[in-house]
Amino acid sequence: MAERRRQRPGPAAPAIVWEPEVQRAMRDFSVREAHQSLNGLFKPRLAVYWADFLCSYVVAVASFWAVGPLGGLTAGGAAAFVVSVLAVFRCFAFIHEIAHFRAKRSFNRFRNGWNIIFGIPMLVPVFMYDCHGEHHNRRFYGTGEDAEYLPLARMSLWSSVQLLVLPLMLPLFGPYRFGVVTPVSWFVPRVRTYLYRNLSSLKIDLEYEGRLPKPEEKLNWRLQEAACLLWMGTVAALVATGTVSIGRVWQWCALFAAVAVLNSARLLAAHRYVGNEEEMSVVEQMMDTVNHPRNRPLAELWAPVGLRLHALHHLMPGLPYHNYQLAHDRLVSALPPDSAYRLTESPGLFASLGRLVRESRAHQKAGTLLPARAAKPARGVPSDERAVR
């Protein structure tokens, strides 16, 4: 199977220049010692996952339904809609945990349950996030094999703005992907290749090309696709018979768009995006990532299920989300104030977005911006090796 052969024109991106105090902190930081200080925190508790997800799901469904009787244009209806957005966002965030623990057999029931209850009805089945493993691979993070990374700090501000604007169109993606392209792909092999390469990965790099399913994955992926198509057909029939109003469909579209925009804002704040499209060590990945330890109740709304402590996650990707706070507290207590880990902290969402804006403007002023759609160099990695581990 042919891999990407994209080459970015022009000279290579400048090397990452870390501040002197950051360089010293990185040299002194020991990943092994940090890992040892978190002994006993790496076992996921499935009861916590089920309770959190199901409670969030009930809140999401109840608040979504409440918009109707309250009236979408009333204060109560607007409040119910906001609650439904936040609850759906929290439900959606569990796909991140599923991607990390998919190799654990004990996680199969939760993976399948989440997919049936939430993933398929939202037209985001779990296989579409199989690419996430590349985002944590030392060889692939920040390179052309990373679907979730662009060197945004080295690109124009418009590139970041696009990530907030384009999600408004995402409610159309699911119906197009599963309602139009999917059934055609069952009969036209060329369309099937296009489908899996271009329309089967959750990504911010629009030039990223995904992999085709392995032989043992084909049936499972197609069953998920068929379930999404069946769900869409059921909803269409309910609307056609008047059982479900068209207003509810528009409400779902608004909900999906709001969740997508919120997630894009979180993504922009999750990393510094100072990479130069070359490989990074674990410590460099941590320094390129951001923790938001302050205002935990508020941060949990826009970065749920542990995503607010994203630098911790990149340092210890095998840590279950329900132990993040305890792990963070242990590291803060064990490490000196000038530790590299402490340097990943940000006061909040807007502070992180502001830093990204300043760094982009600094590169613009210095004349070192990358092209708006920089094609990252391909690594020529076999598809099996790029699969989520």
Tab-separated table of C-alpha atoms in Angstrom:
chain	number	residue	atom	x	y	z
A	1	MET	CA	0.000	0.000	0.000
A	2	ALA	CA	1.461	3.329	-1.055
A	3	GLU	CA	2.226	5.796	1.679
A	4	ARG	CA	2.202	9.585	1.552
A	5	ARG	CA	4.984	11.216	-0.383
A	6	ARG	CA	4.416	14.861	0.569
A	7	GLN	CA	7.353	17.203	0.731
A	8	ARG	CA	7.106	20.755	1.966
A	9	PRO	CA	8.714	23.165	-0.496
A	10	GLY	CA	11.467	25.484	0.618
A	11	PRO	CA	14.007	25.198	3.439
A	12	ALA	CA	13.383	23.086	6.513
A	13	ALA	CA	11.693	24.701	9.472
A	14	PRO	CA	14.090	26.315	11.972
A	15	ALA	CA	15.095	24.173	14.907
A	16	ILE	CA	13.153	24.545	18.149
A	17	VAL	CA	14.793	27.158	20.335
A	18	TRP	CA	13.942	26.536	23.980
A	19	GLU	CA	14.544	29.282	26.540
A	20	PRO	CA	17.771	28.780	28.573
A	21	GLU	CA	15.898	27.990	31.799
A	22	VAL	CA	13.733	25.501	29.906
A	23	GLN	CA	16.805	23.800	28.453
A	24	ARG	CA	18.333	23.414	31.920
A	25	ALA	CA	15.092	22.060	33.334
A	26	MET	CA	14.759	19.569	30.471
A	27	ARG	CA	18.295	18.265	31.024
A	28	ASP	CA	17.607	17.727	34.720
A	29	PHE	CA	14.217	16.060	34.269
A	30	SER	CA	14.028	12.276	34.676
A	31	VAL	CA	11.055	10.512	33.115
A	32	ARG	CA	11.959	7.327	35.000
A	33	GLU	CA	11.909	9.065	38.396
A	34	ALA	CA	8.614	10.749	37.567
A	35	HIS	CA	7.143	7.390	36.571
A	36	GLN	CA	8.356	5.760	39.788
A	37	SER	CA	6.671	8.447	41.880
A	38	LEU	CA	3.315	7.450	40.348
A	39	ASN	CA	3.414	3.756	41.243
A	40	GLY	CA	-0.043	2.307	41.776
A	41	LEU	CA	-1.886	4.866	39.643
A	42	PHE	CA	-1.832	3.166	36.257
A	43	LYS	CA	-4.741	0.736	36.623
A	44	PRO	CA	-8.018	2.023	35.124
A	45	ARG	CA	-11.136	1.506	37.225
A	46	LEU	CA	-13.929	0.607	34.845
A	47	ALA	CA	-16.635	1.364	37.402
A	48	VAL	CA	-15.509	5.006	37.379
A	49	TYR	CA	-15.604	5.088	33.580
A	50	TRP	CA	-19.107	3.635	33.390
A	51	ALA	CA	-20.506	5.862	36.152
A	52	ASP	CA	-18.999	9.040	34.710
A	53	PHE	CA	-20.007	8.289	31.131
A	54	LEU	CA	-23.558	7.147	31.903
A	55	CYS	CA	-24.249	10.085	34.225
A	56	SER	CA	-22.945	12.482	31.578
A	57	TYR	CA	-25.045	10.721	28.952
A	58	VAL	CA	-28.242	10.999	31.005
A	59	VAL	CA	-27.609	14.702	31.564
A	60	ALA	CA	-26.920	15.159	27.844
A	61	VAL	CA	-30.140	13.427	26.757
A	62	ALA	CA	-32.308	15.128	29.394
A	63	SER	CA	-30.994	18.620	28.662
A	64	PHE	CA	-31.223	18.077	24.903
A	65	TRP	CA	-34.872	17.015	25.280
A	66	ALA	CA	-35.627	19.912	27.647
A	67	VAL	CA	-34.811	22.483	24.986
A	68	GLY	CA	-38.072	21.567	23.211
A	69	PRO	CA	-40.629	22.212	25.972
A	70	LEU	CA	-38.633	25.157	27.343
A	71	GLY	CA	-38.292	26.795	23.942
A	72	GLY	CA	-34.996	27.208	22.170
A	73	LEU	CA	-35.144	31.011	22.226
A	74	THR	CA	-35.948	31.329	25.928
A	75	ALA	CA	-33.431	31.728	28.732
A	76	GLY	CA	-34.310	28.282	30.070
A	77	GLY	CA	-34.013	26.691	26.651
A	78	ALA	CA	-30.656	28.355	26.012
A	79	ALA	CA	-29.387	27.174	29.395
A	80	ALA	CA	-30.539	23.628	28.675
A	81	PHE	CA	-28.788	23.751	25.312
A	82	VAL	CA	-25.508	24.872	26.906
A	83	VAL	CA	-25.758	22.036	29.435
A	84	SER	CA	-26.376	19.551	26.618
A	85	VAL	CA	-23.284	20.823	24.773
A	86	LEU	CA	-21.050	20.434	27.825
A	87	ALA	CA	-22.468	17.000	28.692
A	88	VAL	CA	-22.122	15.725	25.121
A	89	PHE	CA	-18.574	17.074	25.022
A	90	ARG	CA	-17.734	15.112	28.159
A	91	CYS	CA	-19.247	11.956	26.669
A	92	PHE	CA	-17.280	12.488	23.479
A	93	ALA	CA	-13.998	12.928	25.395
A	94	PHE	CA	-14.103	9.283	26.487
A	95	ILE	CA	-13.039	8.268	22.966
A	96	HIS	CA	-9.603	9.548	23.963
A	97	GLU	CA	-9.405	7.114	26.878
A	98	ILE	CA	-10.730	4.313	24.688
A	99	ALA	CA	-7.948	4.921	22.162
A	100	HIS	CA	-5.310	4.592	24.873
A	101	PHE	CA	-6.688	1.459	26.524
A	102	ARG	CA	-8.008	-0.386	23.466
A	103	ALA	CA	-5.361	-3.102	23.939
A	104	LYS	CA	-6.779	-4.004	27.365
A	105	ARG	CA	-9.375	-6.767	27.068
A	106	SER	CA	-11.091	-5.459	30.187
A	107	PHE	CA	-11.853	-2.261	28.231
A	108	ASN	CA	-13.744	-4.049	25.430
A	109	ARG	CA	-17.160	-3.770	27.057
A	110	PHE	CA	-16.760	-0.082	27.740
A	111	ARG	CA	-15.449	0.508	24.211
A	112	ASN	CA	-18.409	-1.346	22.678
A	113	GLY	CA	-20.917	0.231	25.058
A	114	TRP	CA	-19.673	3.743	24.368
A	115	ASN	CA	-19.764	3.063	20.647
A	116	ILE	CA	-23.338	1.747	20.630
A	117	ILE	CA	-24.793	4.277	23.051
A	118	PHE	CA	-22.945	7.380	21.907
A	119	GLY	CA	-20.346	7.002	19.147
A	120	ILE	CA	-22.600	5.632	16.415
A	121	PRO	CA	-25.583	7.954	17.120
A	122	MET	CA	-23.162	10.898	16.980
A	123	LEU	CA	-21.651	9.467	13.758
A	124	VAL	CA	-18.205	9.248	15.369
A	125	PRO	CA	-17.545	5.485	15.704
A	126	VAL	CA	-14.441	4.486	17.650
A	127	PHE	CA	-12.387	3.320	14.669
A	128	MET	CA	-12.131	6.930	13.487
A	129	TYR	CA	-9.799	7.666	16.395
A	130	ASP	CA	-7.454	4.747	15.847
A	131	CYS	CA	-4.928	7.262	14.513
A	132	HIS	CA	-4.420	8.744	17.989
A	133	GLY	CA	-1.566	6.388	18.807
A	134	GLU	CA	0.640	8.251	16.339
A	135	HIS	CA	0.203	11.423	18.384
A	136	HIS	CA	2.054	9.763	21.270
A	137	ASN	CA	4.661	7.885	19.276
A	138	ARG	CA	8.158	9.365	19.661
A	139	ARG	CA	8.811	8.918	15.940
A	140	PHE	CA	5.543	10.422	14.742
A	141	TYR	CA	4.556	13.207	17.175
A	142	GLY	CA	4.566	16.523	15.311
A	143	THR	CA	5.539	14.930	11.989
A	144	GLY	CA	3.597	14.150	8.833
A	145	GLU	CA	2.295	10.983	10.496
A	146	ASP	CA	0.534	12.904	13.277
A	147	ALA	CA	-3.086	13.691	12.427
A	148	GLU	CA	-3.504	15.911	15.481
A	149	TYR	CA	-0.617	18.305	15.060
A	150	LEU	CA	0.331	21.315	12.966
A	151	PRO	CA	3.218	23.705	13.780
A	152	LEU	CA	0.660	26.444	14.417
A	153	ALA	CA	3.065	28.673	16.361
A	154	ARG	CA	5.135	28.823	13.146
A	155	MET	CA	2.137	29.420	10.891
A	156	SER	CA	-0.084	32.437	10.272
A	157	LEU	CA	-2.883	33.232	12.698
A	158	TRP	CA	-5.361	32.372	9.970
A	159	SER	CA	-4.334	28.722	10.291
A	160	SER	CA	-5.447	28.756	13.939
A	161	VAL	CA	-8.613	30.706	13.159
A	162	GLN	CA	-9.520	28.101	10.566
A	163	LEU	CA	-9.532	25.451	13.273
A	164	LEU	CA	-12.258	27.422	15.045
A	165	VAL	CA	-14.299	28.175	11.914
A	166	LEU	CA	-14.203	24.898	9.983
A	167	PRO	CA	-15.875	22.875	12.792
A	168	LEU	CA	-19.074	24.808	12.074
A	169	MET	CA	-19.357	22.639	8.964
A	170	LEU	CA	-18.785	19.335	10.761
A	171	PRO	CA	-22.513	18.495	11.189
A	172	LEU	CA	-22.463	17.867	7.427
A	173	PHE	CA	-19.453	15.555	7.584
A	174	GLY	CA	-21.148	12.546	9.189
A	175	PRO	CA	-24.098	12.422	6.754
A	176	TYR	CA	-21.712	12.823	3.808
A	177	ARG	CA	-19.207	10.267	5.074
A	178	PHE	CA	-21.679	7.585	6.180
A	179	GLY	CA	-24.768	8.401	4.111
A	180	VAL	CA	-23.169	9.072	0.730
A	181	VAL	CA	-19.570	7.860	0.431
A	182	THR	CA	-19.886	4.747	2.598
A	183	PRO	CA	-22.531	2.887	0.542
A	184	VAL	CA	-20.738	3.818	-2.698
A	185	SER	CA	-17.438	2.522	-1.279
A	186	TRP	CA	-18.939	-0.933	-0.747
A	187	PHE	CA	-19.076	-1.364	-4.500
A	188	VAL	CA	-16.267	0.878	-5.824
A	189	PRO	CA	-12.786	-0.045	-4.509
A	190	ARG	CA	-11.257	3.284	-5.543
A	191	VAL	CA	-13.832	5.168	-3.499
A	192	ARG	CA	-13.140	2.846	-0.580
A	193	THR	CA	-9.455	3.815	-0.641
A	194	TYR	CA	-10.406	7.510	-0.721
A	195	LEU	CA	-12.822	6.945	2.162
A	196	TYR	CA	-10.277	5.413	4.511
A	197	ARG	CA	-7.410	7.664	3.459
A	198	ASN	CA	-9.253	10.954	3.747
A	199	LEU	CA	-12.529	10.572	5.660
A	200	SER	CA	-11.823	8.101	8.463
A	201	SER	CA	-9.609	9.984	10.934
A	202	LEU	CA	-10.314	12.672	13.500
A	203	LYS	CA	-7.651	15.207	12.552
A	204	ILE	CA	-6.639	18.845	12.413
A	205	ASP	CA	-4.078	18.322	9.632
A	206	LEU	CA	-6.325	18.173	6.583
A	207	GLU	CA	-3.468	16.783	4.492
A	208	TYR	CA	-3.054	13.780	6.770
A	209	GLU	CA	-3.859	10.482	5.080
A	210	GLY	CA	-5.079	7.617	7.195
A	211	ARG	CA	-4.464	3.924	6.779
A	212	LEU	CA	-6.684	1.253	5.314
A	213	PRO	CA	-8.119	-1.293	7.755
A	214	LYS	CA	-6.140	-4.450	8.302
A	215	PRO	CA	-7.770	-7.680	7.069
A	216	GLU	CA	-8.910	-8.548	10.585
A	217	GLU	CA	-10.411	-5.063	11.004
A	218	LYS	CA	-12.410	-4.851	7.778
A	219	LEU	CA	-15.572	-6.541	9.050
A	220	ASN	CA	-15.590	-4.574	12.301
A	221	TRP	CA	-15.146	-1.225	10.526
A	222	ARG	CA	-17.858	-2.037	8.001
A	223	LEU	CA	-20.285	-3.069	10.735
A	224	GLN	CA	-19.733	0.276	12.439
A	225	GLU	CA	-20.243	2.078	9.132
A	226	ALA	CA	-23.422	0.112	8.470
A	227	ALA	CA	-24.712	0.921	11.961
A	228	CYS	CA	-24.150	4.654	11.331
A	229	LEU	CA	-25.982	4.393	8.009
A	230	LEU	CA	-28.844	2.489	9.655
A	231	TRP	CA	-29.064	5.123	12.393
A	232	MET	CA	-29.271	7.887	9.797
A	233	GLY	CA	-31.977	6.001	7.933
A	234	THR	CA	-33.964	5.534	11.134
A	235	VAL	CA	-33.784	9.224	11.990
A	236	ALA	CA	-34.802	10.145	8.434
A	237	ALA	CA	-37.814	7.811	8.674
A	238	LEU	CA	-38.842	9.287	12.032
A	239	VAL	CA	-38.632	12.786	10.608
A	240	ALA	CA	-40.552	11.790	7.467
A	241	THR	CA	-43.389	10.313	9.549
A	242	GLY	CA	-43.521	13.334	11.853
A	243	THR	CA	-42.421	11.329	14.903
A	244	VAL	CA	-39.375	13.577	15.246
A	245	SER	CA	-39.587	17.217	14.221
A	246	ILE	CA	-37.134	18.727	11.774
A	247	GLY	CA	-36.390	21.259	14.503
A	248	ARG	CA	-34.759	18.519	16.543
A	249	VAL	CA	-32.471	17.738	13.604
A	250	TRP	CA	-31.406	21.378	13.422
A	251	GLN	CA	-30.903	21.340	17.178
A	252	TRP	CA	-28.610	18.311	16.804
A	253	CYS	CA	-26.638	20.129	14.099
A	254	ALA	CA	-26.219	23.172	16.348
A	255	LEU	CA	-25.190	20.924	19.220
A	256	PHE	CA	-22.600	19.092	17.111
A	257	ALA	CA	-21.167	22.347	15.766
A	258	ALA	CA	-20.907	23.845	19.269
A	259	VAL	CA	-19.129	20.757	20.616
A	260	ALA	CA	-16.749	20.786	17.642
A	261	VAL	CA	-15.862	24.467	18.127
A	262	LEU	CA	-15.341	23.955	21.860
A	263	ASN	CA	-13.075	20.994	21.175
A	264	SER	CA	-11.100	23.023	18.641
A	265	ALA	CA	-10.523	25.757	21.232
A	266	ARG	CA	-9.317	23.068	23.639
A	267	LEU	CA	-6.977	21.665	21.007
A	268	LEU	CA	-5.453	25.090	20.368
A	269	ALA	CA	-4.760	25.417	24.095
A	270	ALA	CA	-3.501	21.838	24.553
A	271	HIS	CA	-0.096	22.377	22.918
A	272	ARG	CA	2.341	25.157	22.233
A	273	TYR	CA	2.717	23.840	18.645
A	274	VAL	CA	6.335	24.997	18.410
A	275	GLY	CA	7.482	21.807	16.677
A	276	ASN	CA	9.636	21.930	13.561
A	277	GLU	CA	8.165	18.753	12.034
A	278	GLU	CA	10.999	16.614	13.384
A	279	GLU	CA	10.894	13.892	16.018
A	280	MET	CA	10.702	14.921	19.671
A	281	SER	CA	11.743	13.134	22.837
A	282	VAL	CA	9.209	12.454	25.581
A	283	VAL	CA	10.463	15.481	27.536
A	284	GLU	CA	10.249	17.708	24.448
A	285	GLN	CA	6.698	16.517	23.841
A	286	MET	CA	5.856	17.369	27.442
A	287	MET	CA	7.344	20.863	27.070
A	288	ASP	CA	5.337	21.372	23.875
A	289	THR	CA	2.165	20.480	25.785
A	290	VAL	CA	0.205	22.454	28.370
A	291	ASN	CA	-1.243	21.741	31.823
A	292	HIS	CA	-4.172	23.789	33.103
A	293	PRO	CA	-4.236	22.945	36.835
A	294	ARG	CA	-6.084	26.070	38.019
A	295	ASN	CA	-9.845	26.575	38.310
A	296	ARG	CA	-10.505	22.847	38.084
A	297	PRO	CA	-14.350	23.031	37.958
A	298	LEU	CA	-14.235	25.478	35.036
A	299	ALA	CA	-11.372	23.709	33.259
A	300	GLU	CA	-13.254	20.398	33.451
A	301	LEU	CA	-16.000	21.965	31.330
A	302	TRP	CA	-13.805	22.919	28.362
A	303	ALA	CA	-11.164	20.179	28.832
A	304	PRO	CA	-13.058	17.217	30.352
A	305	VAL	CA	-11.961	13.703	31.274
A	306	GLY	CA	-8.457	14.727	32.297
A	307	LEU	CA	-7.634	16.705	29.146
A	308	ARG	CA	-6.909	19.834	31.185
A	309	LEU	CA	-3.673	18.162	32.418
A	310	HIS	CA	-2.431	17.459	28.927
A	311	ALA	CA	1.295	17.733	29.648
A	312	LEU	CA	0.867	15.068	32.334
A	313	HIS	CA	-0.933	12.919	29.777
A	314	HIS	CA	1.903	13.182	27.245
A	315	LEU	CA	4.422	12.417	29.967
A	316	MET	CA	2.412	9.398	31.196
A	317	PRO	CA	-0.011	8.354	28.404
A	318	GLY	CA	-0.811	5.091	30.215
A	319	LEU	CA	-2.332	6.915	33.174
A	320	PRO	CA	-6.163	6.646	33.490
A	321	TYR	CA	-7.913	10.008	33.634
A	322	HIS	CA	-9.453	9.461	37.086
A	323	ASN	CA	-5.957	9.425	38.622
A	324	TYR	CA	-4.696	12.567	36.891
A	325	GLN	CA	-5.248	14.943	39.787
A	326	LEU	CA	-3.579	12.637	42.309
A	327	ALA	CA	-0.677	12.060	39.921
A	328	HIS	CA	-0.308	15.796	39.320
A	329	ASP	CA	-0.297	16.490	43.059
A	330	ARG	CA	2.371	13.837	43.613
A	331	LEU	CA	4.616	15.255	40.911
A	332	VAL	CA	4.210	18.815	42.134
A	333	SER	CA	5.120	17.722	45.658
A	334	ALA	CA	8.084	15.608	44.576
A	335	LEU	CA	9.599	17.942	41.988
A	336	PRO	CA	11.323	21.307	42.577
A	337	PRO	CA	9.478	24.534	41.635
A	338	ASP	CA	11.726	25.022	38.596
A	339	SER	CA	11.138	21.474	37.306
A	340	ALA	CA	10.422	21.093	33.598
A	341	TYR	CA	7.030	19.650	34.507
A	342	ARG	CA	6.060	22.791	36.418
A	343	LEU	CA	7.013	24.919	33.400
A	344	THR	CA	4.153	23.383	31.395
A	345	GLU	CA	1.510	25.134	33.518
A	346	SER	CA	-0.801	27.786	32.089
A	347	PRO	CA	-3.257	30.016	33.998
A	348	GLY	CA	-6.126	29.079	31.704
A	349	LEU	CA	-7.644	28.716	28.250
A	350	PHE	CA	-7.314	32.335	27.161
A	351	ALA	CA	-3.743	32.591	28.440
A	352	SER	CA	-2.765	29.583	26.319
A	353	LEU	CA	-4.534	30.947	23.251
A	354	GLY	CA	-2.840	34.299	23.810
A	355	ARG	CA	0.581	32.675	23.911
A	356	LEU	CA	-0.104	30.900	20.629
A	357	VAL	CA	-1.081	34.233	19.064
A	358	ARG	CA	2.075	35.938	20.339
A	359	GLU	CA	4.377	33.185	19.090
A	360	SER	CA	2.717	33.186	15.664
A	361	ARG	CA	3.101	36.969	15.421
A	362	ALA	CA	6.729	36.739	16.509
A	363	HIS	CA	7.468	34.316	13.654
A	364	GLN	CA	5.568	36.565	11.269
A	365	LYS	CA	7.648	39.558	12.352
A	366	ALA	CA	10.862	37.546	11.983
A	367	GLY	CA	9.809	36.302	8.545
A	368	THR	CA	10.006	32.657	9.587
A	369	LEU	CA	6.374	31.632	9.092
A	370	LEU	CA	5.698	28.332	7.380
A	371	PRO	CA	3.249	28.166	4.439
A	372	ALA	CA	-0.389	28.231	5.537
A	373	ARG	CA	-0.869	24.622	4.417
A	374	ALA	CA	2.589	23.298	5.176
A	375	ALA	CA	2.915	19.732	3.979
A	376	LYS	CA	4.824	17.826	6.587
A	377	PRO	CA	7.493	15.404	5.375
A	378	ALA	CA	6.315	11.836	5.104
A	379	ARG	CA	8.188	9.153	6.964
A	380	GLY	CA	7.274	6.293	4.697
A	381	VAL	CA	6.186	4.250	7.709
A	382	PRO	CA	4.396	0.968	6.986
A	383	SER	CA	0.703	1.134	7.785
A	384	ASP	CA	0.931	-1.663	10.343
A	385	GLU	CA	3.531	0.295	12.329
A	386	ARG	CA	1.348	3.412	12.220
A	387	ALA	CA	-1.566	1.593	13.791
A	388	VAL	CA	-2.489	2.456	17.346
A	389	ARG	CA	-0.496	0.409	19.791
